[in-house]
XYZ file of C-alpha atoms in Angstrom:
696
model
C 7.097 -15.737 -29.437
C 5.561 -18.941 -31.045
C 6.926 -22.359 -29.952
C 5.587 -23.925 -33.188
C 8.310 -25.403 -35.369
C 8.631 -24.209 -39.034
C 7.103 -26.357 -41.636
C 9.366 -28.886 -43.613
C 9.058 -26.816 -46.819
C 11.107 -24.075 -45.318
C 14.226 -26.206 -45.758
C 13.751 -26.549 -49.455
C 14.794 -23.666 -51.944
C 11.723 -22.361 -53.823
C 12.977 -23.547 -57.217
C 13.467 -27.149 -55.832
C 9.827 -27.142 -54.642
C 8.585 -26.453 -58.232
C 10.892 -28.465 -60.518
C 12.482 -31.391 -58.591
C 11.367 -34.918 -59.910
C 9.384 -37.062 -57.518
C 12.357 -39.211 -56.404
C 14.521 -36.331 -55.675
C 11.627 -34.564 -54.053
C 10.975 -37.503 -51.590
C 14.729 -37.467 -50.837
C 14.764 -33.834 -50.040
C 11.423 -34.343 -48.019
C 12.844 -36.844 -45.712
C 16.182 -35.010 -45.410
C 14.118 -31.973 -44.323
C 12.152 -33.975 -41.720
C 15.459 -35.298 -40.287
C 16.814 -31.737 -40.102
C 13.564 -30.611 -38.351
C 13.688 -33.519 -35.833
C 17.284 -32.711 -35.040
C 16.460 -28.979 -34.590
C 13.450 -29.867 -32.300
C 15.653 -32.063 -30.208
C 18.280 -29.370 -29.769
C 15.772 -26.635 -29.011
C 16.296 -25.436 -25.378
C 13.787 -24.079 -22.960
C 13.527 -20.493 -21.852
C 14.888 -21.602 -18.378
C 17.868 -23.426 -19.874
C 18.905 -20.364 -21.808
C 18.241 -17.988 -18.799
C 20.401 -20.509 -16.598
C 23.286 -20.180 -18.799
C 22.926 -16.279 -18.878
C 22.319 -16.175 -15.108
C 18.975 -14.519 -15.540
C 16.176 -15.270 -13.205
C 12.641 -15.386 -14.764
C 9.775 -14.900 -12.477
C 6.000 -14.499 -12.608
C 4.875 -11.082 -11.275
C 1.193 -11.158 -11.309
C 0.220 -7.934 -13.284
C 1.639 -5.016 -15.146
C 3.263 -2.669 -12.581
C 1.563 0.552 -11.912
C 4.836 2.337 -12.006
C 8.513 2.210 -10.726
C 8.524 5.379 -8.549
C 9.020 4.187 -5.017
C 6.798 7.065 -3.755
C 3.875 6.411 -6.027
C 3.184 2.632 -5.638
C 1.797 0.560 -2.990
C 1.593 -3.037 -4.248
C 3.556 -6.266 -3.738
C 4.275 -6.728 -7.431
C 5.736 -3.350 -7.780
C 7.903 -3.734 -4.594
C 9.313 -6.930 -6.167
C 10.861 -4.829 -8.861
C 11.712 -1.796 -6.758
C 13.764 -3.959 -4.309
C 15.970 -4.976 -7.174
C 16.414 -1.466 -8.566
C 16.724 0.481 -5.238
C 18.269 0.155 -1.901
C 17.569 1.743 1.447
C 19.674 2.407 4.542
C 19.413 -1.268 5.574
C 18.683 -4.410 3.638
C 16.993 -7.872 4.495
C 19.096 -10.845 5.554
C 18.483 -13.690 2.921
C 17.458 -16.266 5.585
C 16.774 -14.506 8.962
C 13.711 -12.397 9.904
C 14.076 -9.238 11.808
C 17.790 -9.046 10.962
C 19.054 -5.968 9.135
C 22.326 -5.906 6.935
C 24.207 -2.833 5.747
C 22.609 -1.092 2.697
C 23.482 2.430 1.955
C 24.320 2.820 5.540
C 27.408 1.053 6.800
C 26.562 1.450 10.378
C 23.714 3.022 12.569
C 23.170 3.837 16.272
C 20.281 5.197 18.361
C 20.249 7.348 21.472
C 19.126 5.751 24.829
C 15.316 6.012 24.189
C 15.383 5.164 20.447
C 14.027 8.522 19.391
C 17.171 9.610 17.482
C 19.318 7.629 15.192
C 22.480 8.330 13.251
C 23.163 6.519 10.015
C 26.696 6.598 8.628
C 26.436 6.131 4.907
C 28.879 4.232 2.637
C 30.970 6.716 0.612
C 31.040 4.063 -2.123
C 27.363 4.063 -2.535
C 26.589 5.262 -6.166
C 23.536 5.863 -8.414
C 23.640 3.824 -11.520
C 24.859 6.891 -13.481
C 28.078 7.003 -11.107
C 26.759 10.005 -9.031
C 27.364 9.572 -5.249
C 24.379 8.718 -2.985
C 24.413 11.134 -0.128
C 22.431 12.092 2.924
C 20.929 14.908 1.053
C 19.338 12.481 -1.266
C 17.536 10.897 1.739
C 16.306 14.291 2.845
C 15.057 15.124 -0.631
C 13.328 11.851 -0.818
C 11.464 12.167 2.408
C 10.509 15.665 1.743
C 9.242 14.405 -1.660
C 7.061 11.582 -0.229
C 5.506 13.807 2.350
C 4.673 16.552 -0.047
C 1.498 18.307 1.116
C 0.547 19.166 -2.470
C -3.154 18.082 -2.874
C -2.276 16.656 -6.379
C 0.549 14.524 -5.144
C -0.808 10.982 -5.231
C 1.422 9.384 -2.705
C -0.788 6.857 -0.940
C 1.912 5.483 1.285
C 3.132 8.692 2.824
C 2.114 7.693 6.409
C 5.046 5.190 6.400
C 7.092 8.296 7.182
C 4.949 9.446 9.941
C 7.427 7.855 12.350
C 9.451 10.997 11.588
C 8.920 13.785 14.046
C 6.528 16.370 12.439
C 6.368 14.170 9.357
C 2.369 13.913 9.557
C 2.115 17.637 10.281
C 3.980 18.479 7.110
C 2.194 16.008 4.929
C -1.200 17.050 6.123
C -0.554 20.794 6.309
C -1.265 21.131 9.979
C -0.789 24.924 9.885
C -1.576 25.559 13.466
C 1.135 23.162 14.599
C 3.677 24.247 12.089
C 3.169 28.061 12.222
C 2.468 28.241 15.900
C 3.162 24.915 17.718
C 6.788 24.763 16.448
C 7.441 28.330 17.556
C 9.297 28.355 20.919
C 8.325 31.951 21.470
C 4.621 31.443 20.914
C 2.472 32.516 24.023
C 0.994 29.060 24.532
C 2.777 25.695 24.357
C 1.363 23.329 21.719
C 0.371 20.840 24.511
C -2.284 23.376 25.359
C -2.984 25.154 22.009
C -3.180 21.839 20.165
C -6.445 20.949 22.001
C -8.321 23.401 19.820
C -10.168 22.060 16.762
C -7.413 22.473 14.178
C -7.908 19.135 12.353
C -11.758 18.991 12.144
C -14.242 16.974 14.075
C -14.122 13.352 13.080
C -17.839 12.748 13.494
C -18.742 15.754 11.279
C -17.427 14.648 7.965
C -19.526 16.726 5.632
C -19.329 14.187 2.762
C -21.386 11.823 4.932
C -24.255 14.235 5.027
C -24.166 15.133 1.286
C -27.474 14.530 -0.670
C -29.520 13.953 2.513
C -32.370 15.638 4.110
C -32.268 16.412 7.850
C -35.534 14.913 8.455
C -34.427 11.635 6.831
C -31.299 11.177 9.111
C -30.905 8.156 11.223
C -30.300 8.060 14.890
C -26.620 7.726 14.526
C -26.267 10.609 12.123
C -28.579 12.844 14.227
C -26.442 12.277 17.363
C -23.374 13.613 15.517
C -25.168 16.989 14.944
C -26.834 17.306 18.383
C -24.074 19.054 20.068
C -24.494 22.107 17.623
C -28.339 22.195 17.846
C -30.770 23.416 20.412
C -34.079 21.720 21.166
C -35.840 20.684 17.914
C -33.681 22.921 15.655
C -32.959 21.676 12.223
C -30.334 22.546 9.567
C -30.121 22.683 5.800
C -27.640 19.870 4.903
C -27.680 20.868 1.279
C -26.248 24.352 2.116
C -23.425 23.065 4.235
C -22.373 20.242 1.751
C -22.531 22.467 -1.337
C -19.385 22.789 -3.463
C -19.274 26.495 -2.725
C -20.539 27.545 0.827
C -21.412 31.128 1.703
C -21.041 31.308 5.487
C -23.121 34.561 5.558
C -26.112 32.526 4.167
C -25.890 29.969 6.971
C -27.634 30.019 10.345
C -25.389 30.131 13.343
C -25.871 26.337 13.925
C -25.128 25.618 10.240
C -21.850 27.779 10.657
C -20.752 25.926 13.778
C -21.293 22.643 12.044
C -19.560 23.649 8.764
C -16.517 25.248 10.524
C -16.003 22.535 13.099
C -16.356 19.875 10.455
C -13.423 21.339 8.507
C -11.280 22.427 11.377
C -9.132 25.593 11.475
C -6.263 23.989 9.260
C -8.587 23.303 6.484
C -10.427 26.626 6.196
C -9.879 28.939 3.307
C -8.525 32.352 3.596
C -11.969 33.871 3.336
C -13.360 31.446 5.833
C -10.568 32.305 8.284
C -11.233 35.937 7.918
C -14.853 35.320 8.660
C -13.898 33.325 11.756
C -11.717 36.232 13.056
C -14.878 38.137 13.668
C -16.658 35.219 15.255
C -13.831 33.035 16.735
C -16.141 31.249 19.190
C -17.898 29.532 16.283
C -14.935 26.982 16.343
C -14.204 24.757 19.505
C -11.089 26.100 21.132
C -10.673 25.573 24.894
C -11.003 27.941 27.768
C -7.102 27.933 28.112
C -6.888 29.757 24.723
C -7.730 33.474 25.335
C -9.138 35.692 22.435
C -5.874 37.525 21.742
C -4.068 34.009 21.223
C -6.940 32.930 18.945
C -6.498 36.049 16.896
C -2.721 35.532 16.717
C -3.324 32.014 15.369
C -5.738 33.046 12.730
C -3.611 36.030 11.653
C -0.579 33.659 11.147
C -2.520 31.172 9.066
C -4.197 33.982 6.957
C -0.728 35.436 6.363
C 0.462 32.110 5.052
C -2.550 31.947 2.582
C -1.810 35.579 1.500
C 1.768 34.687 0.808
C 0.584 32.123 -1.682
C 1.054 29.143 0.668
C 4.799 28.858 0.411
C 6.425 25.352 1.204
C 6.705 25.019 4.933
C 9.420 22.230 4.930
C 11.927 24.380 7.102
C 9.169 25.704 9.484
C 7.774 22.036 9.899
C 11.059 20.937 11.328
C 10.571 17.232 10.093
C 12.954 14.934 11.695
C 15.433 14.146 9.074
C 18.833 16.035 8.652
C 21.859 15.682 6.507
C 24.706 16.389 8.956
C 27.189 16.117 6.050
C 27.329 14.035 2.730
C 27.592 10.649 4.543
C 25.786 11.295 7.888
C 22.097 11.153 8.253
C 20.177 12.093 11.515
C 16.641 10.849 11.952
C 14.508 12.146 14.757
C 11.296 10.244 15.580
C 7.956 11.151 17.097
C 8.478 8.489 19.809
C 10.721 5.580 20.680
C 11.197 3.222 17.638
C 13.750 0.540 18.533
C 12.902 -1.321 15.333
C 13.765 1.535 12.913
C 16.345 -0.322 10.988
C 13.505 -2.896 10.063
C 11.319 -0.019 8.743
C 14.005 1.596 6.707
C 14.042 -1.637 4.527
C 10.679 -0.797 3.165
C 10.842 1.017 -0.230
C 9.108 4.241 1.050
C 12.316 4.908 2.910
C 14.479 4.356 0.021
C 16.391 7.243 -1.560
C 15.356 8.568 -5.037
C 17.886 10.497 -7.299
C 17.325 14.230 -6.766
C 19.517 15.254 -9.790
C 17.361 12.993 -12.099
C 13.951 13.814 -10.761
C 14.560 17.530 -11.036
C 15.740 17.086 -14.554
C 12.444 15.678 -15.742
C 10.150 17.788 -13.496
C 9.789 19.288 -10.032
C 10.153 17.615 -6.671
C 6.574 16.260 -6.821
C 5.843 15.759 -10.560
C 3.940 12.471 -10.366
C 3.092 9.845 -13.029
C 3.665 12.339 -15.899
C 7.378 12.542 -15.137
C 9.752 10.667 -17.442
C 12.303 9.835 -14.948
C 11.216 6.157 -14.442
C 11.259 5.459 -18.158
C 13.994 2.972 -19.664
C 16.988 5.057 -20.510
C 16.000 7.719 -17.919
C 15.689 5.642 -14.631
C 18.663 5.975 -12.378
C 18.621 3.642 -9.305
C 21.183 2.689 -6.461
C 20.373 -0.960 -6.076
C 21.945 -4.120 -7.140
C 20.262 -3.920 -10.655
C 19.182 -1.248 -13.079
C 16.285 -1.130 -15.588
C 17.220 -2.614 -18.967
C 13.918 -2.909 -20.835
C 10.327 -2.529 -20.210
C 7.805 -3.891 -22.720
C 4.346 -3.049 -21.472
C 2.196 -6.251 -20.813
C 5.120 -8.348 -21.989
C 7.957 -8.247 -19.530
C 10.255 -5.898 -17.581
C 13.889 -6.695 -17.274
C 16.620 -5.457 -15.071
C 20.476 -6.114 -15.341
C 23.254 -6.018 -13.007
C 24.252 -2.521 -11.875
C 28.015 -2.202 -12.232
C 27.901 0.998 -9.999
C 26.473 -0.837 -7.075
C 28.693 -0.630 -4.097
C 28.582 -4.440 -3.486
C 28.383 -5.586 -7.143
C 30.895 -8.316 -6.452
C 28.313 -10.045 -4.099
C 25.647 -9.965 -6.902
C 25.510 -13.394 -8.704
C 22.566 -12.761 -11.129
C 23.223 -10.989 -14.410
C 19.533 -9.964 -14.477
C 15.863 -10.583 -13.575
C 12.961 -10.842 -16.070
C 9.503 -10.058 -14.570
C 6.575 -11.458 -16.363
C 3.051 -9.835 -15.775
C 1.098 -13.092 -15.825
C -2.475 -12.291 -14.563
C -3.698 -15.828 -15.177
C -2.172 -18.009 -12.568
C -3.181 -21.214 -14.331
C -1.243 -19.915 -17.259
C 1.691 -19.255 -14.885
C 1.652 -22.789 -13.507
C 1.635 -24.227 -17.002
C 4.540 -22.027 -17.873
C 6.484 -23.317 -14.873
C 5.772 -26.793 -15.934
C 6.984 -25.897 -19.537
C 10.331 -24.498 -18.084
C 9.448 -20.939 -19.208
C 9.922 -19.492 -15.689
C 11.932 -20.151 -12.552
C 9.449 -18.901 -9.944
C 5.721 -18.392 -9.886
C 4.070 -15.449 -8.151
C 1.531 -17.931 -6.641
C -0.255 -21.251 -7.129
C -4.014 -20.950 -7.569
C -6.017 -22.791 -4.932
C -7.564 -25.064 -7.571
C -4.120 -26.402 -8.585
C -2.559 -26.710 -5.145
C -3.298 -30.555 -4.792
C -1.965 -31.071 -8.312
C 1.182 -29.027 -7.674
C 1.886 -30.996 -4.496
C 1.649 -34.228 -6.270
C 3.472 -33.271 -9.529
C 6.147 -30.985 -8.168
C 6.662 -32.192 -4.483
C 10.236 -30.840 -4.452
C 9.319 -27.579 -6.085
C 6.128 -26.681 -4.229
C 6.494 -24.284 -1.291
C 3.878 -23.431 1.344
C 5.206 -20.837 3.839
C 4.171 -18.646 6.669
C 3.403 -15.095 5.421
C 2.616 -12.117 7.622
C -0.468 -10.834 5.940
C -4.375 -10.694 6.291
C -7.064 -10.895 3.676
C -10.010 -8.675 4.435
C -12.806 -6.843 2.938
C -12.726 -3.023 2.985
C -16.165 -1.442 3.756
C -17.040 1.992 2.518
C -18.584 3.195 5.799
C -19.981 6.284 3.897
C -22.519 4.414 1.848
C -25.952 3.265 2.926
C -26.509 0.681 4.536
C -22.887 0.152 5.203
C -22.724 3.196 7.404
C -24.495 1.151 10.037
C -22.006 -0.777 12.233
C -24.542 -3.558 12.848
C -24.782 -4.114 9.112
C -21.050 -4.312 8.888
C -20.594 -6.738 11.756
C -23.415 -8.801 10.346
C -21.598 -9.137 7.067
C -18.449 -10.166 8.821
C -19.985 -12.895 11.055
C -21.750 -14.361 7.964
C -18.403 -15.342 6.475
C -17.534 -18.963 6.836
C -13.748 -18.379 7.031
C -12.833 -21.944 7.838
C -14.793 -23.292 4.760
C -13.134 -20.555 2.632
C -9.715 -21.713 3.807
C -10.341 -25.444 3.474
C -12.451 -25.760 0.431
C -11.674 -22.665 -1.615
C -8.109 -21.776 -0.863
C -6.505 -24.985 0.196
C -3.164 -23.356 0.850
C -2.765 -23.706 4.637
C -4.477 -20.314 5.296
C -6.132 -19.904 8.779
C -9.377 -18.020 9.624
C -8.695 -14.390 10.624
C -10.260 -13.353 13.893
C -8.683 -9.890 13.670
C -6.907 -7.472 11.344
C -3.398 -8.281 12.769
C -2.053 -11.812 12.137
C -0.308 -13.512 15.133
C 3.424 -13.373 15.099
C 6.147 -13.081 17.716
C 4.573 -12.170 21.125
C 1.534 -10.566 19.651
C -1.652 -12.729 19.652
C -4.590 -12.487 17.166
C -7.533 -10.432 18.492
C -9.991 -13.319 18.606
C -12.986 -10.937 17.973
C -14.381 -12.020 14.575
C -15.755 -15.577 13.891
C -18.290 -17.278 11.788
C -21.595 -16.865 13.640
C -24.588 -16.829 11.382
C -27.164 -16.729 14.014
C -25.610 -13.531 15.515
C -25.189 -12.160 12.015
C -28.971 -12.485 11.464
C -29.851 -11.027 14.827
C -27.569 -7.976 14.091
C -29.042 -7.421 10.774
C -32.639 -7.597 12.310
C -31.533 -5.017 15.009
C -30.090 -2.690 12.237
C -33.441 -2.419 10.577
C -32.194 -4.138 7.449
C -33.502 -7.531 7.923
C -34.243 -8.328 4.220
C -32.449 -7.743 1.110
C -35.389 -5.713 -0.243
C -34.384 -2.928 2.112
C -30.801 -2.825 0.638
C -29.626 -0.640 -2.259
C -27.480 -2.612 -4.555
C -24.208 -3.561 -2.864
C -21.221 -4.125 -5.191
C -18.134 -6.334 -4.298
C -14.960 -4.958 -5.933
C -12.135 -7.343 -6.665
C -9.348 -8.044 -9.239
C -9.633 -9.694 -12.586
C -7.920 -13.065 -11.809
C -9.702 -16.358 -11.774
C -8.717 -17.023 -8.159
C -10.306 -13.572 -7.092
C -13.476 -14.502 -8.886
C -13.807 -17.832 -7.182
C -13.184 -16.124 -3.754
C -15.774 -13.304 -4.580
C -18.264 -15.899 -5.570
C -17.856 -17.876 -2.342
C -18.462 -14.622 -0.284
C -21.390 -13.826 -2.520
C -22.981 -17.245 -1.853
C -22.369 -16.944 2.037
C -24.157 -13.599 2.277
C -27.116 -14.782 0.205
C -27.305 -18.051 2.270
C -26.904 -16.610 5.772
C -28.401 -13.180 5.421
C -30.583 -13.165 2.290
C -28.514 -10.246 0.881
C -27.716 -10.306 -2.799
C -24.202 -8.686 -3.695
C -23.048 -7.949 -7.319
C -19.481 -8.871 -8.101
C -17.373 -6.104 -9.925
C -14.086 -7.397 -11.371
C -11.422 -4.896 -12.583
C -7.884 -5.139 -13.790
C -5.259 -4.298 -11.359
C -4.777 -0.543 -12.226
C -8.438 0.206 -12.302
C -8.927 -1.915 -9.169
C -6.467 0.213 -7.326
C -7.836 3.473 -8.617
C -11.389 2.768 -7.521
C -10.054 1.905 -4.012
C -8.137 5.137 -3.653
C -11.188 7.031 -4.847
C -13.425 5.104 -2.448
C -15.544 4.188 -5.671
C -16.844 0.921 -4.106
C -19.147 -0.607 -1.438
C -17.185 -3.719 -0.461
C -13.636 -4.317 -1.688
C -11.702 -7.631 -1.416
C -8.182 -6.555 -0.312
C -5.217 -7.633 1.589
C -2.312 -6.264 3.497
C 1.185 -7.786 3.804
C 3.277 -6.461 6.820
C 5.798 -3.847 5.751
C 7.753 -4.667 8.825
C 7.462 -7.177 11.620
C 5.334 -5.172 14.172
C 1.504 -4.807 14.717
C 1.607 -1.129 13.791
C 2.065 -2.110 10.102
C -1.557 -3.414 10.231
C -2.866 -0.687 12.459
C -1.482 2.593 11.324
C -3.091 2.246 7.859
C -6.600 2.932 9.588
C -5.712 6.439 10.808
C -8.174 9.163 9.781
C -7.815 9.859 6.029
C -4.823 7.500 5.651
C -3.753 6.845 2.094
C -4.572 3.121 2.393
C -7.602 3.604 4.681
C -10.243 4.506 2.104
C -13.118 3.318 4.218
C -14.275 6.649 5.843
C -13.388 5.071 9.111
C -12.121 7.409 11.871
C -11.800 6.969 15.691
C -10.102 9.363 18.141
C -10.121 6.572 20.762
C -8.284 4.209 18.282
C -5.631 6.774 17.343
C -5.086 7.981 20.972
C -4.355 4.277 21.790
C -1.886 4.165 18.873
C -0.272 7.320 20.152
C -0.037 6.118 23.700
C 1.651 2.776 22.486
C 3.998 4.774 20.412
C 5.321 6.433 23.653
C 5.452 3.206 25.676
C 8.906 1.684 25.895
C 7.892 -1.462 27.715
C 7.136 -4.166 25.042
C 4.459 -6.071 26.901
C 2.532 -2.868 27.837
C 2.946 -1.599 24.311
C 1.551 -4.915 22.888
C -1.378 -4.471 25.185
C -2.202 -0.969 24.127
C -1.922 -2.169 20.320
C -4.299 -5.008 21.122
C -6.751 -2.529 22.637
C -6.426 -0.353 19.518
C -7.103 -3.337 17.249
C -10.297 -4.326 19.279
C -11.431 -0.542 18.992
C -10.991 -0.809 15.218
C -12.793 -4.214 15.029
C -15.736 -2.869 17.118
C -16.487 -0.559 14.187
C -15.901 -3.375 11.762
C -14.742 -1.087 8.901
C -12.947 -4.070 7.556
C -14.155 -7.684 7.493
C -11.343 -10.166 8.303
C -11.418 -13.360 6.134
C -8.100 -15.217 6.548
C -4.411 -15.015 7.433
C -2.066 -15.541 4.509
C 0.347 -18.140 3.604
C 2.404 -18.015 0.495
C 2.104 -20.869 -2.054
C 4.502 -20.940 -4.983
C 6.652 -23.082 -7.231
C 10.426 -22.565 -7.409
C 13.063 -24.445 -9.515
C 15.896 -26.149 -7.632
C 18.717 -24.260 -9.287
C 17.415 -21.057 -7.687
C 19.553 -20.752 -4.524
C 19.282 -18.417 -1.461
C 15.604 -18.003 -1.757
C 14.652 -18.863 1.792
C 11.469 -18.738 3.788
C 10.921 -15.164 5.218
C 7.819 -13.844 6.880
C 7.552 -10.873 4.857
C 8.577 -12.688 1.597
C 10.840 -9.653 0.761
C 13.651 -11.607 -0.729
C 16.852 -9.660 -1.281
C 17.698 -10.293 -4.952
C 21.331 -9.417 -4.374
C 21.929 -12.771 -2.651
C 19.900 -14.979 -5.131
C 21.890 -17.378 -7.295
C 21.280 -19.675 -10.097
C 23.359 -22.832 -9.750
C 23.202 -26.576 -10.398
């Protein structure tokens, strides 16, 4: 909507413009100017009008990818979803690590924190008046963990805290069909040592398009356990889209079958394996008859059309009755209430989702469209005009509606943060998403009482596609990390109080930063020389993926300059709008990718669990059994000091491989108007909108 005032001629009837004599015309002209001046003086700003209506207007960076809590993973989407939906617990408006009742009125764990009972509020309602029940949560967790390969939920691992949640999501057939059977001849502790999941070092995609004779030392070592003497293999055969096992040598068969693992083999491959069971790595404790029983059960599952295994998987969520939810975890989780505040743990309306599709119909479903979307939070969706604004309004069906002060929230997808800052100064928004680094000095001077710089539990880093040459060499990756002048980036480029990141987990509470990565150009050059890539002429083109904002461009250009100056490497910047940027990340269609991670809850695991093998937010090709063993060990350690030590070891193991290059630890810099109340500093920046007020 234009702010330009209408011309004076608008105040004169058409006939008067044509036929009035000059004196009368001048009189009308000045009368019109006076009216225009009066109108201009009385014109109110967007913020003034919104204050009167109790509507909060906030900048929200970009157009949201969607509103389905199970299909998004960005901060900007979570800002909207937190207003629309509510989990078992909600954030306290001013205290970190403090959980308030949400859908659950009360909750209690068993002695070792492996089982929790949540007692739901009978008054909890969906925005269409239907009661929110424990069955909605069971449905929701089953939906997010759907093993359907076409289900694009990148955040499913947030529910891996549930017992057997990972097994169901990843279709671990051996564990589900055999390990969960109490009458099976061998316990899972023994049987599970067999190669069900595939050998981490034998990812076939890493060998695609390569000749055996051209493999480097690192790649050859991965194949050596399956070769004899100077034996070679045809990599083209074992990485083809369609592989005929009968056309492979025995060594090639072993590599192919062990790379995939028993769980990922097709029915035909399983049948082949039945006649050659020793081609896969079992253990001596698994006799032939048990091997055959395992293969028969998985083959039978394929022959039955791969029916849903939710019941057999025994995932740790159960509706005891309409208002009692039991959650069983894979290990002790004393901070579970904190985790349930993350939107992946929110319920979604079963009755609405099934109305517009199946349990896991993805982005094509119409259930999240205006007029269709049903939510259970303090607000409901009012209007969504793509690339203009999204507005929510107060939900009268919300169980605690009396505590909600705002009548609505208007989210503006302002991708240009310079424009956003100007709009704040022009009284068009209450709250900015951020303040670009270039404008921070000005904002501090011009808006000293409105500028906020607060601690924020998050890390800026660069994802590395470890599948691509030369980035599959850990020395190259470490060289790139050590060539980043993080201090200079923070002080000269960002200017927002950020600090150099020496690891992937920011320091908070009793957890200390790793202290592994720091700016060391001499060591970076030495590592690059040792890697065999001492000059840029030996590099294929390396691309750096980032978003389309001005701030992202400045950051990328600074990184580009550092790598050129300290390593002599030329990197091409590739900027993409938010949706395309995310898609290229998820598809691993990048070399280097500027990224960031904000804690989902206040525990180091929120920064570490994302790097598990094939994790939805990993996308680097990184995989480490040692790393995941340390995570699993920490998960079953009750002592907090010993647990943090194990997590620190896990972080160091990850950093040794340098699949991500740490850059800096976040702060949050934004502008907020004084009439916005109950917007207090929070480490996770997840402000509960139900407590926010607009007041003089």
